[in-house]
PDB file of C-alpha atoms in Angstrom:
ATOM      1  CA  UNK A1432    -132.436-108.064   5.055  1.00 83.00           C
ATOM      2  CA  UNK A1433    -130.519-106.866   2.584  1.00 94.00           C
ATOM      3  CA  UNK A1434    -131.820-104.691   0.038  1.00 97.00           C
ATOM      4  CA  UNK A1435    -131.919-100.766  -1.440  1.00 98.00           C
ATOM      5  CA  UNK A1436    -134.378 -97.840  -1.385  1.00 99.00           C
ATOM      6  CA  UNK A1437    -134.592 -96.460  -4.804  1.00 99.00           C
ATOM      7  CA  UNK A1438    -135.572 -92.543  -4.284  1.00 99.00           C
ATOM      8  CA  UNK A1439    -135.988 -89.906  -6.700  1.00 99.00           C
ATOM      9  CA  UNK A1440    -134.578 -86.340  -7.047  1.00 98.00           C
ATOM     10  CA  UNK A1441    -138.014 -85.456  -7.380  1.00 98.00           C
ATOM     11  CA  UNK A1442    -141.171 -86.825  -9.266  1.00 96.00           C
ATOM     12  CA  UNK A1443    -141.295 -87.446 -13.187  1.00 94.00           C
ATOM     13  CA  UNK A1444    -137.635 -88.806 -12.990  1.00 96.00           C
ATOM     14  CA  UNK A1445    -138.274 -92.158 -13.800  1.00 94.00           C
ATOM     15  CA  UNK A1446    -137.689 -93.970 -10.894  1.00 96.00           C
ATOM     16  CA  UNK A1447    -140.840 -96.049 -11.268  1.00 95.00           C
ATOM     17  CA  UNK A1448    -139.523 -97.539 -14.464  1.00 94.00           C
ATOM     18  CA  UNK A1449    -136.281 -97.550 -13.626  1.00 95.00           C
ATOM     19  CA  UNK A1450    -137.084 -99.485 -10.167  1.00 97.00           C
ATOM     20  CA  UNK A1451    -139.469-101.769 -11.889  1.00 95.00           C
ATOM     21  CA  UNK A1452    -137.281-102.796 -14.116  1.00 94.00           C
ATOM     22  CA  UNK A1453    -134.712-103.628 -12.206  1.00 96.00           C
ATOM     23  CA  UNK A1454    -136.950-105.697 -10.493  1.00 96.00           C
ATOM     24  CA  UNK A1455    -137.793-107.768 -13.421  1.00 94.00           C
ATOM     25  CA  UNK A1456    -134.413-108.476 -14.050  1.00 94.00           C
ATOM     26  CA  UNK A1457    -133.125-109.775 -10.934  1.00 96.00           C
ATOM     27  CA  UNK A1458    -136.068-111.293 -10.281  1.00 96.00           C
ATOM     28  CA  UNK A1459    -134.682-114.183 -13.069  1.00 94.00           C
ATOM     29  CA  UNK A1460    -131.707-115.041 -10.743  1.00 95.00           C
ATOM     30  CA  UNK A1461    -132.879-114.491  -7.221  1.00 98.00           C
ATOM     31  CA  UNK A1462    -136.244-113.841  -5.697  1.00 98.00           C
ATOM     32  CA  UNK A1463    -136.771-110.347  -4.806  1.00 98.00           C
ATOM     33  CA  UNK A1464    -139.592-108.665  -2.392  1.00 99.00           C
ATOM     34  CA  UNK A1465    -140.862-105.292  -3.777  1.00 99.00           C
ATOM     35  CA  UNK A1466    -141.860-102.317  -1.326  1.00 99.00           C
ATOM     36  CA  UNK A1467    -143.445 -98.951  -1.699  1.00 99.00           C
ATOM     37  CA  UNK A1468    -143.619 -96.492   0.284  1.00 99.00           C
ATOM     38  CA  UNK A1469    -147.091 -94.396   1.450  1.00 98.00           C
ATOM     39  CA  UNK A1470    -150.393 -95.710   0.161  1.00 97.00           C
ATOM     40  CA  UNK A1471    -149.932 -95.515  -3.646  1.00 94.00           C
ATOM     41  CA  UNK A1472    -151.679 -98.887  -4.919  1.00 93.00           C
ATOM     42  CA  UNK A1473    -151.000 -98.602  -8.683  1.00 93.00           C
ATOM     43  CA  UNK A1474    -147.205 -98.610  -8.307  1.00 94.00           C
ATOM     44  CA  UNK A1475    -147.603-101.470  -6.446  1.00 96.00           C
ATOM     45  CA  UNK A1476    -149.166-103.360  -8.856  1.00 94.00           C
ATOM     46  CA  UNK A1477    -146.065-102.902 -11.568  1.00 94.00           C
ATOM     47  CA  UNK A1478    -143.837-104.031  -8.789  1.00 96.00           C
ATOM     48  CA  UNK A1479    -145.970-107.480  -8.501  1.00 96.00           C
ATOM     49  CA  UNK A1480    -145.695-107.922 -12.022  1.00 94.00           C
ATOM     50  CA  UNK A1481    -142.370-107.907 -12.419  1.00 95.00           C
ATOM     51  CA  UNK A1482    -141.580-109.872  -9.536  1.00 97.00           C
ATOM     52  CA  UNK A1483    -144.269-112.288  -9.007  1.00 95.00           C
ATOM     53  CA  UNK A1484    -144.267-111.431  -5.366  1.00 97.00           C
ATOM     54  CA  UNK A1485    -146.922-108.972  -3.752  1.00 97.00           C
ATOM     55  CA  UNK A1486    -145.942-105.597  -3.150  1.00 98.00           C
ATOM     56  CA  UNK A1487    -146.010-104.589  -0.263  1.00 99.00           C
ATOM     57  CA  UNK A1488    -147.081-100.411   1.164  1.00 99.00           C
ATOM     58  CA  UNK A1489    -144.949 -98.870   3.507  1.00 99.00           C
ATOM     59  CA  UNK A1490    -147.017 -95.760   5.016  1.00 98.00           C
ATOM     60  CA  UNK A1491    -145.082 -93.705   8.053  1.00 98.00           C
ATOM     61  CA  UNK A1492    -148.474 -92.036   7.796  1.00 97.00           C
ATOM     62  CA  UNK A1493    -150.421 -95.073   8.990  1.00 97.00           C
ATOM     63  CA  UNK A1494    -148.000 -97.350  10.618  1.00 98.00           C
ATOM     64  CA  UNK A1495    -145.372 -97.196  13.500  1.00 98.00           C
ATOM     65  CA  UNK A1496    -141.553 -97.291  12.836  1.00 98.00           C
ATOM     66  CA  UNK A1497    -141.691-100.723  14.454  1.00 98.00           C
ATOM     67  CA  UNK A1498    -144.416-101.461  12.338  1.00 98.00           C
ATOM     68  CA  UNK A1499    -143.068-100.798   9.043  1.00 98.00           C
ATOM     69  CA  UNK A1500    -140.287-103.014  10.234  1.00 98.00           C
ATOM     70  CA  UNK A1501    -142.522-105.398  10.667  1.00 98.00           C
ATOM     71  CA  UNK A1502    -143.954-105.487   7.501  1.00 98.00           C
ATOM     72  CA  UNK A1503    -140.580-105.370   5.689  1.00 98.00           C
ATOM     73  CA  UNK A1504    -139.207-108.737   7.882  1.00 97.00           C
ATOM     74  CA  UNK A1505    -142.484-110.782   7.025  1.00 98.00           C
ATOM     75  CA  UNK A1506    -143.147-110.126   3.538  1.00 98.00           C
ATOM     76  CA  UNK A1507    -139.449-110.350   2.996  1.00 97.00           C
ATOM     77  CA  UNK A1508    -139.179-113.948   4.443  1.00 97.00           C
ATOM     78  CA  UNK A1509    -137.682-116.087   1.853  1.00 97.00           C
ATOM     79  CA  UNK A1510    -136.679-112.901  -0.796  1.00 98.00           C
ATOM     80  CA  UNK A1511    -132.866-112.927  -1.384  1.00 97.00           C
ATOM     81  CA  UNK A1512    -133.380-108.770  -1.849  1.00 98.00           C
ATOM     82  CA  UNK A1513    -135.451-106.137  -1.384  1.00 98.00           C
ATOM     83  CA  UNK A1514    -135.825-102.927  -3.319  1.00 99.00           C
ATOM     84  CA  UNK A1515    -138.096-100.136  -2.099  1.00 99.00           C
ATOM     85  CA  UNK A1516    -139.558 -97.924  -4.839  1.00 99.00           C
ATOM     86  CA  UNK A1517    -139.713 -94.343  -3.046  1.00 99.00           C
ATOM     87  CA  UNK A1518    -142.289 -91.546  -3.734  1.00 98.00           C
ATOM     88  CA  UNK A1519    -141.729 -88.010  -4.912  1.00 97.00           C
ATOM     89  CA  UNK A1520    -138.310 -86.827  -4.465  1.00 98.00           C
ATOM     90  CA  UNK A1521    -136.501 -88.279  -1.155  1.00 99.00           C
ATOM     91  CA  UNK A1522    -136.906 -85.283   0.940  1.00 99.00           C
ATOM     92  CA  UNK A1523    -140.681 -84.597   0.323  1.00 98.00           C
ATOM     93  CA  UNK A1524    -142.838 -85.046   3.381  1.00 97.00           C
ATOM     94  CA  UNK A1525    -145.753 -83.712   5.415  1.00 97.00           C
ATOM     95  CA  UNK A1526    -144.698 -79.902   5.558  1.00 97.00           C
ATOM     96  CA  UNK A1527    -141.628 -78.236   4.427  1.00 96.00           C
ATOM     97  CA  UNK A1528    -139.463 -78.728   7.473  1.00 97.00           C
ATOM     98  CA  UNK A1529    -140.563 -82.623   8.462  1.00 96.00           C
ATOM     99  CA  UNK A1530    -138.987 -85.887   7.044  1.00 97.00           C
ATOM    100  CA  UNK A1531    -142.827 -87.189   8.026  1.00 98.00           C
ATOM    101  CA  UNK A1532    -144.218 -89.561   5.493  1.00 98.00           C
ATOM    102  CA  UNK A1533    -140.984 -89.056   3.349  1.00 99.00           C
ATOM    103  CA  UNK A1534    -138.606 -91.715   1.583  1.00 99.00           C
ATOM    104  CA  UNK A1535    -135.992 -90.119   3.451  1.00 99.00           C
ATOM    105  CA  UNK A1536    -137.502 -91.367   6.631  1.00 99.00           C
ATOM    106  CA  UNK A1537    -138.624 -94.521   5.436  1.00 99.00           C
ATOM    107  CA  UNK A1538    -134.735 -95.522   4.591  1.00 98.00           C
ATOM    108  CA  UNK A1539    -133.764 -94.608   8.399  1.00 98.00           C
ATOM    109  CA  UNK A1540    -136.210 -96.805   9.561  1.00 98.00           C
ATOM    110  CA  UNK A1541    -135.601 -99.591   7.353  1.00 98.00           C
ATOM    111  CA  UNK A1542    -131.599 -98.752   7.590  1.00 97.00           C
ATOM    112  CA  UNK A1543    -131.257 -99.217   3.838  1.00 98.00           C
ATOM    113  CA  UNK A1544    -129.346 -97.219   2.117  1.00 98.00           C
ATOM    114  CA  UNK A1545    -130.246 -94.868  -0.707  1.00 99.00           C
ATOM    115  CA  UNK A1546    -129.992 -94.812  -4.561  1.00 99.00           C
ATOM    116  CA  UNK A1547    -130.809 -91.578  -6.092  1.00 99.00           C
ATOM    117  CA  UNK A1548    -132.207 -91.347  -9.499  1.00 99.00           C
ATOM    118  CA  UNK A1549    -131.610 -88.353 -11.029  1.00 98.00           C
ATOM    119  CA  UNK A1550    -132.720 -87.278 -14.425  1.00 98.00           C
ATOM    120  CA  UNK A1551    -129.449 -85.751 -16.123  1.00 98.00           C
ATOM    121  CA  UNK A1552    -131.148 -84.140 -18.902  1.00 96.00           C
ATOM    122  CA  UNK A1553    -129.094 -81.401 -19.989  1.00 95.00           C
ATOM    123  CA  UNK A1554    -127.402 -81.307 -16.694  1.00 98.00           C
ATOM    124  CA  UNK A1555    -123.302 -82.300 -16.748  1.00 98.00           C
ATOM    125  CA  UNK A1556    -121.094 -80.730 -13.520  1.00 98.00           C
ATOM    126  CA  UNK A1557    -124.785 -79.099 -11.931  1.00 99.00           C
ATOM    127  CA  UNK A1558    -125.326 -82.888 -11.571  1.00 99.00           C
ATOM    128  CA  UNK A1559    -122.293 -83.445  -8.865  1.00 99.00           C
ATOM    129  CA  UNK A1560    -123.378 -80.109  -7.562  1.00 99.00           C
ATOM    130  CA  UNK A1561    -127.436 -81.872  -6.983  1.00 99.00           C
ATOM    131  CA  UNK A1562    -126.059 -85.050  -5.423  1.00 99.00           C
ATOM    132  CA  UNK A1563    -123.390 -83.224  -3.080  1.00 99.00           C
ATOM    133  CA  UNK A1564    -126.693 -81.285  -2.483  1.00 99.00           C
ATOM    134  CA  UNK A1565    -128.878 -84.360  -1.138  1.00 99.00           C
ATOM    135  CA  UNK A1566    -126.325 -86.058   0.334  1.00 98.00           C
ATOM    136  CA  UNK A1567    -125.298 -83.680   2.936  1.00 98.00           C
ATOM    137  CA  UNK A1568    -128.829 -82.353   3.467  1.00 98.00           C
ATOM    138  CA  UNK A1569    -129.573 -84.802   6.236  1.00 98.00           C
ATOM    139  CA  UNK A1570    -126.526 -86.957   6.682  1.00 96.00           C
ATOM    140  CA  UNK A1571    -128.567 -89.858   8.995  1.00 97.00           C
ATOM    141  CA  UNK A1572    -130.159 -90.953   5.225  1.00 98.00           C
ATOM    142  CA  UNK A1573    -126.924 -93.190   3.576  1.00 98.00           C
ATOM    143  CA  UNK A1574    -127.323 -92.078  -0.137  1.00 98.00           C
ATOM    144  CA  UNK A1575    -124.095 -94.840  -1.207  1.00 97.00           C
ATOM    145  CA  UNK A1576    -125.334 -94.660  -5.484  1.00 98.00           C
ATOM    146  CA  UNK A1577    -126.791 -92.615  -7.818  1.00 99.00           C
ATOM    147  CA  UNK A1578    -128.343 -93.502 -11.696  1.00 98.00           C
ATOM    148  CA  UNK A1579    -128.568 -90.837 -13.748  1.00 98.00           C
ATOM    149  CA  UNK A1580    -131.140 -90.984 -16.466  1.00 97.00           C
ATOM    150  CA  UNK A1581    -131.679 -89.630 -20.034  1.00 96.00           C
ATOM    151  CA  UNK A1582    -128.202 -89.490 -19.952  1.00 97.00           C
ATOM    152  CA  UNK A1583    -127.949 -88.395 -24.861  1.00 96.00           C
ATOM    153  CA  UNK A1584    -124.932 -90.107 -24.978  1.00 94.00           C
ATOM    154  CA  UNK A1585    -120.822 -90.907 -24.829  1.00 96.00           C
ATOM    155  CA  UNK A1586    -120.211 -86.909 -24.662  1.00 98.00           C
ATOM    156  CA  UNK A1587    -122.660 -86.854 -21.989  1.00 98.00           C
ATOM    157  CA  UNK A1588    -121.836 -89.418 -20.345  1.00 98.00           C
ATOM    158  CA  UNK A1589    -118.239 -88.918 -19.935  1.00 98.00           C
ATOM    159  CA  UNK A1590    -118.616 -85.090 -18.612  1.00 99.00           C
ATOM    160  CA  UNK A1591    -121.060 -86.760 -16.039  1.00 99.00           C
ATOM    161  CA  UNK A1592    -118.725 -89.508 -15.228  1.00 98.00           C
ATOM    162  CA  UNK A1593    -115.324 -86.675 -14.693  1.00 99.00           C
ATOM    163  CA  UNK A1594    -117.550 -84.244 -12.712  1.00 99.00           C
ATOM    164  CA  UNK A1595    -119.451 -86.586 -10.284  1.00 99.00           C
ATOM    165  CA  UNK A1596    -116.089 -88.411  -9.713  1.00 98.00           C
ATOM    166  CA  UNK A1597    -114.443 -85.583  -8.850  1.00 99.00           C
ATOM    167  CA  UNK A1598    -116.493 -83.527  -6.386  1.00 99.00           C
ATOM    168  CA  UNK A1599    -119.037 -86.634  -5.305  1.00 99.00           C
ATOM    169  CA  UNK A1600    -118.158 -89.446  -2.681  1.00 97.00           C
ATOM    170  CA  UNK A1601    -121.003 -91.631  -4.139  1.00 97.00           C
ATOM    171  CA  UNK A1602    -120.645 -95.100  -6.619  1.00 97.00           C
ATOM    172  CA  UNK A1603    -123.137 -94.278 -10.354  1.00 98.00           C
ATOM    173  CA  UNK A1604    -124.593 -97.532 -10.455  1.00 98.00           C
ATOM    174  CA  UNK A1605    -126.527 -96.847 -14.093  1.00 97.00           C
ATOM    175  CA  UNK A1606    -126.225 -94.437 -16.434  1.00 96.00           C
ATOM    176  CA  UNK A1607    -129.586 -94.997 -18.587  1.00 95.00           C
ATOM    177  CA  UNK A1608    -129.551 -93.547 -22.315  1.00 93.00           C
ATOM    178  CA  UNK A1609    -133.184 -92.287 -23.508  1.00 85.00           C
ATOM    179  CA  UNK A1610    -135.109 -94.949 -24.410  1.00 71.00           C
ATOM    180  CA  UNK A1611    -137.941 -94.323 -26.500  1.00 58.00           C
ATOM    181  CA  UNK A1612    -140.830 -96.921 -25.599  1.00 56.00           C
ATOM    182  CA  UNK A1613    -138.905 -97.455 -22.299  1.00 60.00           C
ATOM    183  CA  UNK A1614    -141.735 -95.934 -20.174  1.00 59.00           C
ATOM    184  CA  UNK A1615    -144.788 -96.856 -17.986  1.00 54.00           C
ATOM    185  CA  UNK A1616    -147.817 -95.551 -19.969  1.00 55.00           C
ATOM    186  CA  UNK A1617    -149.877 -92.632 -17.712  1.00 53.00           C
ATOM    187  CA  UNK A1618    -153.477 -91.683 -17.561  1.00 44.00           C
ATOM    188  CA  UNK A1619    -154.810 -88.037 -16.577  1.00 42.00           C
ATOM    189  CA  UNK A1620    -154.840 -89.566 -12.528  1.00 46.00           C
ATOM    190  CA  UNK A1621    -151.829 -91.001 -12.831  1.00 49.00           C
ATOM    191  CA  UNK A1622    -149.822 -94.424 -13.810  1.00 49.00           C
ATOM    192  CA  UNK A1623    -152.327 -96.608 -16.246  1.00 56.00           C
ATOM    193  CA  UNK A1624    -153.110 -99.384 -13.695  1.00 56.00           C
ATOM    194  CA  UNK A1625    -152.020-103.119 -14.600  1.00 57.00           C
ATOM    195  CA  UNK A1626    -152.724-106.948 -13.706  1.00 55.00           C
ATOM    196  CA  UNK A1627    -150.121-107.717 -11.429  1.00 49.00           C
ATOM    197  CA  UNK A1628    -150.310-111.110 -12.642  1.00 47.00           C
ATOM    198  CA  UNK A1629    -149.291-110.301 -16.193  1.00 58.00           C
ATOM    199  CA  UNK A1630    -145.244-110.076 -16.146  1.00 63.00           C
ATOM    200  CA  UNK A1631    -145.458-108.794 -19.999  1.00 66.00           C
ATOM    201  CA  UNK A1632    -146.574-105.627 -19.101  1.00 66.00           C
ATOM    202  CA  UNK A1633    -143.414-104.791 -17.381  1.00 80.00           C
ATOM    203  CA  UNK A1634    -140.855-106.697 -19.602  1.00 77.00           C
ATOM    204  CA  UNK A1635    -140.597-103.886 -21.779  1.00 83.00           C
ATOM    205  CA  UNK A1636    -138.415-102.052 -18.834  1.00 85.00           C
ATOM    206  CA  UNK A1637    -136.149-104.386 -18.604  1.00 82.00           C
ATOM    207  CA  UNK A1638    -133.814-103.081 -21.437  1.00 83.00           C
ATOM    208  CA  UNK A1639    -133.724 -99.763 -18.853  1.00 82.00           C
ATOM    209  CA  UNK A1640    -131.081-101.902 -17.118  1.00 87.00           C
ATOM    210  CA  UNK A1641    -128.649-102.677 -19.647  1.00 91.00           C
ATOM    211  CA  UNK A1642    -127.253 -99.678 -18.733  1.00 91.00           C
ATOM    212  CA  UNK A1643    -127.275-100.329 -14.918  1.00 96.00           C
ATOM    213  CA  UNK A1644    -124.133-101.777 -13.352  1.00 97.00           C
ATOM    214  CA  UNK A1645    -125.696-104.764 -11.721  1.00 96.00           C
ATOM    215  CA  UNK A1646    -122.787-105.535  -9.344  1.00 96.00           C
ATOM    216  CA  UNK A1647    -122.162-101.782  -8.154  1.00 97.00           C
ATOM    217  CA  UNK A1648    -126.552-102.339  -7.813  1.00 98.00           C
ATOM    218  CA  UNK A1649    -125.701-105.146  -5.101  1.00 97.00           C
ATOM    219  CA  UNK A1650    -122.594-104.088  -3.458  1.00 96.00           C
ATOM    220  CA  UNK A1651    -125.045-100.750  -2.681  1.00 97.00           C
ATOM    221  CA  UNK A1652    -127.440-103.881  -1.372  1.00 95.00           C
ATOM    222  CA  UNK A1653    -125.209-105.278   0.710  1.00 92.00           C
ATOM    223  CA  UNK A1654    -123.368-102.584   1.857  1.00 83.00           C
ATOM    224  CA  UNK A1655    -125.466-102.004   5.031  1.00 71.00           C
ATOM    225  CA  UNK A1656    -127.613-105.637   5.843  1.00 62.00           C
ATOM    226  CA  UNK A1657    -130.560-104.255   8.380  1.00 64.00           C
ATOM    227  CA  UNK A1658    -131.925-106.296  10.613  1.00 64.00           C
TER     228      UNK A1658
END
């Protein structure tokens, strides 16, 4: 399999829409199998949507390591990629000191490796300082890209570029601009829920990725192929 877990820095950074939409778009030139992990069934149903293949849960809560691998080599028969949306930020689990029920310990098991979203807001050299942060925090979880989101503009964007490639040994595979519109629409629960049959609901995201270097996106993909 070859595919990508898309993780957070935490939640609220807009790693739903940003995985979603990536979804969406290279869903029109190869078929992709979505995956999410813990029990969250409204994410899910984005993820059909823009795909037009069923989402599928992956819950360390509920399910065995070989499990979970089980579930990602059947659904993924006959996908060219797969891209796992994470939940919360990478290293939230079960307690403070356990990976339990975290992305982080979904991507071991999987043996994907990890792209960090990170919203850049206001953020320019603290940035390289974050991602140095989460990539040495447990170095058994392969963080190979980060995208960096509400990234105002060329200023920005070119003190993010200079610090992260000076201190950071990771690829930026987007750097998103704010989008206004660009967002999944939330209810006081939550994500509004949608009909994963209805691929219009999520088209709107696409334009997220015209800032995303597609070809860094897959040579993150198939930089480690698990099993």
């Amino acid at each position: 399999m070859k595919g990508a877990v898309i993780a957070g820095a935490g939640s609220g950074v807009g790693k739903t829409s940003i995985a979603t939409g990536l979804m969406h778009a290279l869903s029109r030139r190869m078929r992709v199998q979505p995956f999410k992990v813990g029990p969250d069934f409204i994410d899910p149903m984005y993820h059909t949507a823009a795909t037009g293949r069923r989402s599928r849960n992956l819950d360390t809560f509920m399910v065995p390591e070989d499990g979970i691998r089980g579930i990602a080599g059947t659904a993924s028969k006959g996908a060219d990629l797969c891209i796992v949306e994470g939940v919360r930020g990478l290293y939230e689990g079960l307690s403070g000191t356990s990976e339990r029920c975290s992305t982080a310990e979904a991507a071991k098991i999987l043996g994907f490796p990890v792209i960090l979203v990170l919203d850049a807001r206001s953020l320019t050299r603290s940035a390289a300082a974050i991602i140095n942060g989460f990539a040495s925090f447990d170095p058994g979880v392969d963080i190979r890209g980060v995208i960096l989101n509400n990234v105002s503009g060329k200023q920005h964007e070119d003190k993010l570029r200079e610090a992260i490639g000076r201190y950071c040994d990771v690829e930026i595979v987007g750097i998103v601009k704010r989008h206004k519109g660009c967002e999944l629409k939330n209810r006081h629960l939550g994500l509004k829920t949608v009909d994963g049959s209805s691929a219009d609901e999520v088209s709107h995201l696409e334009a997220l990725t015209e800032d995303i270097d597609m070809d860094a996106f897959m040579r993150v993909c198939e930089s480690c192929e698990a099993e």
